[in-house]
């Protein structure tokens, strides 16, 4: 057999193997283990490396939370250890579909505490989720959160210390609290009023229990009125908590009530929370009020909130609550721009809204694939000379564009220490290949792979080797650079 023909057949077979995804299939279902050579939706594992700055070649197809990180690194910013962990936690929550439901340990904290009261009996089974009313009766929501059980347990411990565990009044207290928590999952279980001659503190507790029971059972008007009464009672130990709970009641009403009342309830909740934050006597509620106000503004004033979050996330040092703010930011951005795997954007707000902040503008432009995005990226780079906009313009330009050479010259000046070095180099070489400058591309790639190979992650190295393979000048050269190392493996049970 002709030796050259044999080697050609071998090369063709090798290419077929390399360009095919390896799959391990199972007889029990359409499940397969796919070989990933370069990730397109999220970076390669472990994600801790990406959070720490090993970002490789960043494609526009990455989810927006990763592009936020790339933007910060392209700008020369960084994240401390706590922020890196917050980023990784967010990514795993989304990739692994993790959901922080009611914590069984929190419920157990309450049931253990109630057993210290004589005659309390066996604790009832508590379910923390409740179904919505019709027409969404099969849609459930987390009704009773961990802090409710922890507060009940702490309060009971304090009442036992004051009155003693064998008091019949304490059994009545526990019975009323059991009724409160029965509303977590169904029905309307409202404790009775305390007798007029009952202990003053226990009477105040009962008013709070009745208000909470109405809140959990969906009687929001009654709950709001009761919390307002508690807030006005100077003798109630719950007075400082009540203003915040009024706001929570209004927000819950907005979430579960009819569409036509949502805006009014959100506006009232915003007003209530601003009152709390302006009152120094309610300082103990300020942090919780700030978090709740973020939720309210996200729903009531989404465009303003997007701007606030973008400014906070892009600031030097970043926000203290990075995970929550990035979560809210990307959710809002998805609502305005659309969110699908192809990133075909459907803008639902005026483009000026998305261009108010450089970071938002960059993410949306980087992901768009039309001529307008190309021209805008180029204009922004010419106006700012910033690295993120240089990368965006490079990723969209073709070699026939009059600005291609200028962009390549700028890319050549990106230092190897920059987090944008791999991405800028890749796109500059891509332009050489597309323009037919194979020899120049080959020289650049050989220099890059020789001097910086160890600094590239596996996905980036595979992409660069792929470019080098395209400009091979003989078969041996082709066979050397056609080799790939798996960047990871993924069980593809859902086609994603």
XYZ file of C-alpha atoms in Angstrom:
496
model
C 0.000 0.000 0.000
C 1.173 3.528 -0.759
C 2.717 4.915 2.439
C 1.454 8.452 1.883
C -2.061 7.178 1.185
C -1.989 5.131 4.387
C -0.931 8.152 6.421
C -3.669 10.247 4.784
C -6.286 7.674 5.758
C -4.892 7.674 9.281
C -5.057 11.467 9.444
C -8.667 11.534 8.241
C -9.659 8.894 10.789
C -7.900 10.812 13.534
C -9.681 14.047 12.665
C -13.047 12.263 12.720
C -12.267 10.919 16.183
C -11.034 14.249 17.511
C -13.946 16.238 16.188
C -16.492 13.785 17.528
C -17.584 13.874 21.140
C -16.832 10.709 23.028
C -19.986 9.229 24.564
C -20.471 6.442 27.058
C -24.067 5.273 26.732
C -26.248 3.242 29.060
C -28.958 0.755 28.204
C -31.336 2.211 30.803
C -31.839 5.587 29.144
C -30.570 8.229 26.733
C -27.742 9.233 29.053
C -24.215 9.855 27.834
C -20.903 11.076 29.158
C -19.761 13.801 26.766
C -16.158 14.858 26.369
C -15.772 18.640 26.559
C -12.740 20.202 24.882
C -13.723 23.836 25.434
C -16.619 25.024 27.536
C -19.069 27.506 26.029
C -21.756 28.211 28.669
C -19.560 28.251 31.745
C -15.807 27.943 32.409
C -14.079 24.649 32.982
C -13.998 23.108 36.418
C -13.054 23.788 39.103
C -14.905 27.104 38.998
C -12.709 28.345 41.831
C -9.948 28.875 39.253
C -12.102 31.189 37.161
C -13.163 33.135 40.257
C -9.486 33.526 41.173
C -8.573 34.950 37.756
C -7.649 31.941 35.619
C -10.201 32.946 33.004
C -8.544 31.704 29.803
C -10.234 32.634 26.514
C -13.632 34.131 27.312
C -16.366 33.509 24.710
C -19.488 35.710 24.449
C -21.613 32.619 25.077
C -20.675 32.427 28.762
C -23.536 33.135 31.156
C -23.632 36.733 32.317
C -22.417 36.072 35.846
C -19.131 34.798 34.344
C -18.910 37.763 31.981
C -19.227 40.067 34.995
C -16.137 38.397 36.456
C -14.306 38.633 33.117
C -15.146 42.343 32.833
C -13.730 43.009 36.297
C -10.538 41.088 35.541
C -10.141 42.672 32.103
C -10.255 46.031 33.891
C -7.442 44.968 36.211
C -9.710 44.449 39.233
C -9.726 41.383 41.468
C -11.792 39.563 44.098
C -10.743 38.690 47.628
C -11.135 35.176 49.034
C -14.595 35.828 50.499
C -15.820 37.275 47.209
C -14.398 34.373 45.224
C -16.266 31.955 47.467
C -19.461 33.971 47.025
C -19.080 33.710 43.247
C -18.506 29.963 43.355
C -21.487 29.485 45.672
C -23.721 31.383 43.245
C -22.534 29.347 40.266
C -23.032 26.032 42.025
C -26.477 27.071 43.250
C -27.457 27.627 39.631
C -25.632 24.756 37.958
C -26.677 22.221 40.592
C -30.189 23.673 40.909
C -29.648 24.151 44.630
C -32.524 25.719 46.514
C -32.408 26.915 50.103
C -35.694 25.580 51.402
C -36.801 25.487 55.011
C -34.042 24.030 57.145
C -35.100 20.923 59.066
C -32.620 21.866 61.767
C -34.430 25.176 62.357
C -37.735 23.339 62.788
C -36.022 20.885 65.133
C -34.704 23.802 67.208
C -38.310 24.780 67.882
C -39.665 21.285 68.505
C -36.820 20.574 70.926
C -37.479 23.791 72.833
C -41.208 23.099 73.201
C -40.527 19.705 74.779
C -39.148 21.504 77.845
C -42.666 22.622 78.786
C -44.633 20.192 80.948
C -47.651 18.754 79.146
C -46.677 20.126 75.738
C -47.092 16.680 74.181
C -45.589 15.361 70.985
C -44.643 18.061 68.499
C -46.896 18.307 65.437
C -45.442 17.729 61.974
C -44.543 21.056 60.403
C -44.408 21.636 56.639
C -42.867 24.958 55.633
C -44.323 25.212 52.099
C -47.857 26.355 51.341
C -49.795 26.198 48.082
C -51.046 29.396 46.504
C -54.743 30.102 46.245
C -56.568 29.448 42.968
C -55.848 29.647 40.068
C -52.237 28.798 41.019
C -53.102 26.257 43.685
C -50.422 23.807 42.551
C -47.703 26.449 42.878
C -46.150 26.385 46.349
C -43.951 28.897 48.149
C -41.749 28.901 51.241
C -44.112 30.323 53.853
C -42.275 29.846 57.158
C -38.578 30.637 57.083
C -35.850 29.554 59.466
C -35.868 32.724 61.548
C -39.485 32.103 62.584
C -38.590 28.822 64.314
C -35.411 30.215 65.813
C -37.260 33.247 67.225
C -39.994 31.036 68.701
C -37.418 28.782 70.372
C -35.421 31.711 71.770
C -38.547 33.411 73.080
C -39.803 30.234 74.746
C -36.450 29.738 76.456
C -36.721 33.276 77.841
C -40.293 32.699 79.078
C -39.289 29.438 80.755
C -36.450 31.261 82.510
C -38.958 33.825 83.767
C -41.918 31.624 84.680
C -40.605 28.072 85.052
C -41.302 25.120 82.770
C -44.273 23.750 84.715
C -46.525 26.776 84.358
C -49.855 26.020 82.647
C -49.577 29.439 81.003
C -46.494 28.211 79.164
C -48.385 25.211 77.830
C -50.978 27.620 76.459
C -48.118 29.633 74.935
C -46.807 26.500 73.200
C -50.291 25.511 72.027
C -50.743 28.941 70.460
C -47.363 28.724 68.743
C -48.270 25.282 67.386
C -51.347 26.908 65.855
C -49.171 29.612 64.311
C -46.934 27.062 62.613
C -49.908 24.987 61.462
C -50.573 27.850 59.032
C -47.216 27.281 57.336
C -48.732 24.654 55.060
C -52.527 25.023 55.106
C -55.706 26.487 56.566
C -56.343 29.328 58.982
C -55.446 28.506 62.564
C -55.713 31.667 64.639
C -54.961 31.516 68.396
C -57.561 32.937 70.770
C -57.012 36.189 72.647
C -55.365 35.880 76.059
C -57.561 36.320 79.141
C -57.659 39.865 80.496
C -55.936 38.793 83.712
C -53.068 36.975 81.966
C -49.455 37.967 82.488
C -48.728 41.239 80.639
C -45.748 39.788 78.800
C -47.644 36.681 77.734
C -50.524 38.821 76.502
C -48.081 40.782 74.337
C -46.684 37.503 73.021
C -50.187 36.316 72.180
C -50.889 39.458 70.142
C -47.723 38.786 68.193
C -48.704 35.132 67.702
C -52.140 36.145 66.404
C -50.557 38.622 63.975
C -48.077 35.985 62.761
C -50.845 33.412 62.317
C -52.776 35.833 60.132
C -49.628 36.539 58.112
C -48.897 32.863 57.445
C -52.543 32.081 56.652
C -52.726 34.869 54.066
C -54.912 37.305 56.010
C -52.651 40.200 55.137
C -55.038 43.052 55.973
C -55.598 41.649 59.468
C -51.883 40.944 59.937
C -50.940 44.493 58.932
C -53.467 46.013 61.338
C -52.223 43.839 64.196
C -48.559 44.597 63.529
C -49.410 48.310 63.438
C -51.087 47.958 66.839
C -48.024 46.189 68.238
C -45.735 48.914 66.840
C -47.783 51.511 68.713
C -47.700 49.603 72.016
C -44.814 51.022 74.038
C -44.995 48.095 76.487
C -44.758 45.323 73.896
C -41.396 43.548 73.577
C -42.247 43.141 69.872
C -42.631 46.857 69.232
C -39.266 47.227 67.450
C -39.893 44.187 65.223
C -43.385 45.182 64.138
C -42.546 47.967 61.622
C -40.349 45.554 59.658
C -43.085 42.915 59.745
C -45.545 45.442 58.353
C -43.239 45.800 55.351
C -42.932 42.014 55.007
C -46.718 41.733 55.081
C -47.041 44.288 52.290
C -44.415 42.501 50.197
C -46.089 39.125 50.716
C -49.415 40.672 49.741
C -47.823 41.980 46.557
C -46.332 38.565 45.787
C -49.522 36.572 46.320
C -52.234 39.123 45.620
C -53.916 40.007 42.334
C -51.865 41.633 39.601
C -53.724 44.941 39.796
C -52.716 45.529 43.446
C -49.019 44.588 43.179
C -47.690 48.048 42.344
C -49.633 49.694 45.168
C -48.456 47.125 47.725
C -44.840 47.390 46.574
C -44.973 51.193 46.790
C -46.407 51.019 50.305
C -43.726 48.513 51.332
C -40.996 50.774 49.930
C -42.368 53.715 51.901
C -42.514 51.637 55.094
C -38.937 50.399 54.708
C -37.616 53.895 54.082
C -39.313 55.007 57.310
C -37.541 52.220 59.191
C -34.163 53.176 57.752
C -34.743 56.820 58.706
C -35.545 55.894 62.328
C -32.443 55.439 64.497
C -34.562 53.761 67.195
C -35.151 50.875 64.769
C -31.462 50.338 64.041
C -31.717 46.648 64.923
C -33.940 46.203 61.854
C -31.874 48.277 59.441
C -29.863 45.472 57.838
C -32.950 43.323 57.287
C -34.819 46.367 55.992
C -32.046 47.109 53.472
C -32.218 43.555 52.135
C -36.002 43.703 51.845
C -35.850 47.119 50.201
C -33.575 45.638 47.536
C -36.262 43.071 46.744
C -38.976 45.731 46.643
C -36.989 48.033 44.368
C -36.072 45.135 42.119
C -39.802 44.547 41.533
C -41.099 48.105 41.695
C -38.290 49.993 39.922
C -36.336 47.363 37.953
C -34.545 49.803 35.637
C -33.324 51.948 38.528
C -32.337 48.867 40.495
C -30.361 47.481 37.551
C -28.377 50.720 37.463
C -27.785 50.678 41.236
C -26.569 47.092 41.129
C -24.294 47.719 38.137
C -22.646 50.663 39.892
C -22.187 48.645 43.077
C -20.825 45.546 41.330
C -18.390 47.492 39.152
C -17.048 49.620 42.012
C -13.566 49.086 43.379
C -13.743 46.463 46.086
C -17.262 45.461 45.103
C -20.331 45.115 47.345
C -20.325 43.401 50.732
C -23.168 41.120 49.646
C -21.674 40.130 46.297
C -23.611 36.890 45.810
C -27.058 38.427 46.286
C -26.324 41.556 44.292
C -24.887 39.601 41.353
C -27.827 37.204 41.506
C -30.315 40.110 41.392
C -28.352 41.912 38.672
C -28.224 38.945 36.299
C -31.893 38.093 36.893
C -32.879 41.661 36.008
C -30.587 41.706 32.989
C -32.075 38.422 31.784
C -35.545 39.944 32.054
C -34.569 42.976 29.982
C -32.389 41.259 27.384
C -33.672 37.696 27.248
C -31.989 34.539 28.358
C -31.522 31.540 26.133
C -28.590 29.402 25.179
C -28.065 31.152 21.844
C -28.209 34.587 23.552
C -30.559 35.871 20.865
C -31.425 39.070 22.599
C -34.903 40.525 22.818
C -34.458 43.957 24.338
C -37.536 44.954 26.373
C -36.220 48.333 27.542
C -34.802 51.307 25.622
C -31.170 50.653 24.621
C -30.148 53.765 26.562
C -31.104 51.989 29.799
C -28.582 49.253 29.093
C -25.905 51.775 28.109
C -26.147 53.831 31.300
C -23.463 51.645 32.879
C -20.250 50.596 31.170
C -20.400 47.062 32.576
C -23.983 46.406 31.469
C -23.259 47.965 28.094
C -20.191 45.750 27.678
C -21.937 42.494 28.633
C -24.920 43.115 26.337
C -22.717 44.268 23.447
C -20.221 41.421 23.873
C -23.035 38.869 23.619
C -24.763 40.459 20.641
C -23.668 39.307 17.200
C -24.935 41.968 14.806
C -23.293 44.846 12.955
C -24.667 47.404 15.423
C -22.907 45.638 18.305
C -19.660 45.517 16.297
C -19.795 49.228 15.518
C -20.734 50.123 19.091
C -17.896 48.032 20.545
C -15.444 49.712 18.189
C -16.753 53.176 19.077
C -16.536 52.467 22.799
C -12.957 51.205 22.457
C -11.944 54.283 20.483
C -13.564 56.485 23.157
C -12.174 54.671 26.206
C -9.097 52.694 25.100
C -10.204 50.165 27.720
C -9.215 46.509 27.584
C -12.772 45.136 27.902
C -13.908 47.135 24.874
C -10.787 46.144 22.940
C -11.674 42.485 23.540
C -15.301 43.099 22.537
C -14.307 44.860 19.318
C -11.709 42.191 18.456
C -14.257 39.411 18.927
C -16.624 40.958 16.375
C -14.380 42.379 13.690
C -13.560 40.663 10.397
C -10.266 41.084 8.509
C -11.869 43.186 5.773
C -12.800 45.885 8.283
C -10.598 48.964 8.035
C -10.059 48.909 11.814
C -8.829 45.306 12.006
C -5.135 46.166 11.783
C -5.458 48.886 14.415
C -7.177 46.449 16.787
C -4.509 43.807 16.235
C -1.783 46.331 17.014
C -3.559 47.187 20.266
C -3.961 43.498 21.099
C -0.210 42.979 20.629
C 0.381 45.476 23.444
C -1.676 43.538 26.007
C 0.934 42.239 28.474
C 1.139 38.538 29.283
C 0.273 39.415 32.895
C -3.154 40.738 31.839
C -6.193 38.511 32.274
C -7.161 39.585 28.742
C -3.941 38.258 27.193
C -5.320 34.867 26.114
C -8.574 36.252 24.689
C -6.890 39.154 22.892
C -4.202 36.899 21.420
C -6.730 34.340 20.214
C -8.838 36.886 18.330
C -5.827 38.629 16.819
C -4.599 35.297 15.463
C -8.121 34.462 14.299
C -8.030 37.606 12.152
C -4.678 36.604 10.619
C -6.035 33.186 9.664
C -9.254 34.638 8.261
C -7.202 37.063 6.164
C -5.070 34.243 4.743
C -1.924 35.257 6.635
C -1.133 31.688 7.630
C 2.606 32.179 8.042
C 2.121 35.129 10.398
C -0.483 33.236 12.391
C 1.793 30.188 12.601
C 4.694 32.292 13.905
C 2.518 33.976 16.528
C 1.019 30.689 17.664
C 4.369 28.927 17.905
C 5.733 31.772 20.019
C 2.602 31.806 22.179
C 2.549 28.053 22.765
C 6.258 27.923 23.467
C 6.450 30.811 25.940
C 3.042 30.735 27.634
C 1.687 27.197 27.315
C 1.704 26.577 31.075
C -0.331 29.725 31.746
C -3.296 28.611 29.628
C -6.087 26.457 31.013
C -7.054 23.340 29.070
C -9.952 24.955 27.190
C -7.764 27.839 26.018
C -4.933 25.509 25.045
C -7.314 23.374 22.972
C -8.649 26.459 21.179
C -5.134 27.700 20.390
C -4.041 24.249 19.225
C -7.092 24.205 16.978
C -5.970 27.454 15.365
C -2.445 26.096 14.991
C -3.759 22.955 13.332
C -5.509 25.106 10.704
C -2.226 26.677 9.600
C -0.172 23.477 9.532
C 2.166 23.335 6.535
C 2.555 19.539 6.391
C 0.902 16.373 7.612
C 3.262 15.789 10.531
C 2.610 19.328 11.718
C -1.124 18.750 11.384
C -1.010 15.527 13.408
C 0.925 17.169 16.229
C -1.519 20.062 16.658
C -4.685 18.082 16.046
C -4.302 16.464 19.452
C -6.621 17.621 22.222
C -6.838 17.072 25.951
C -10.344 16.841 27.483
C -11.181 19.948 29.517
C -13.904 17.997 31.272
C -16.722 15.485 30.999
C -20.448 16.089 31.338
C -23.394 13.764 31.822
C -25.754 14.913 29.099
C -29.025 13.581 30.468
C -31.043 16.653 29.469
C -29.421 17.693 26.197
C -27.839 20.848 27.613
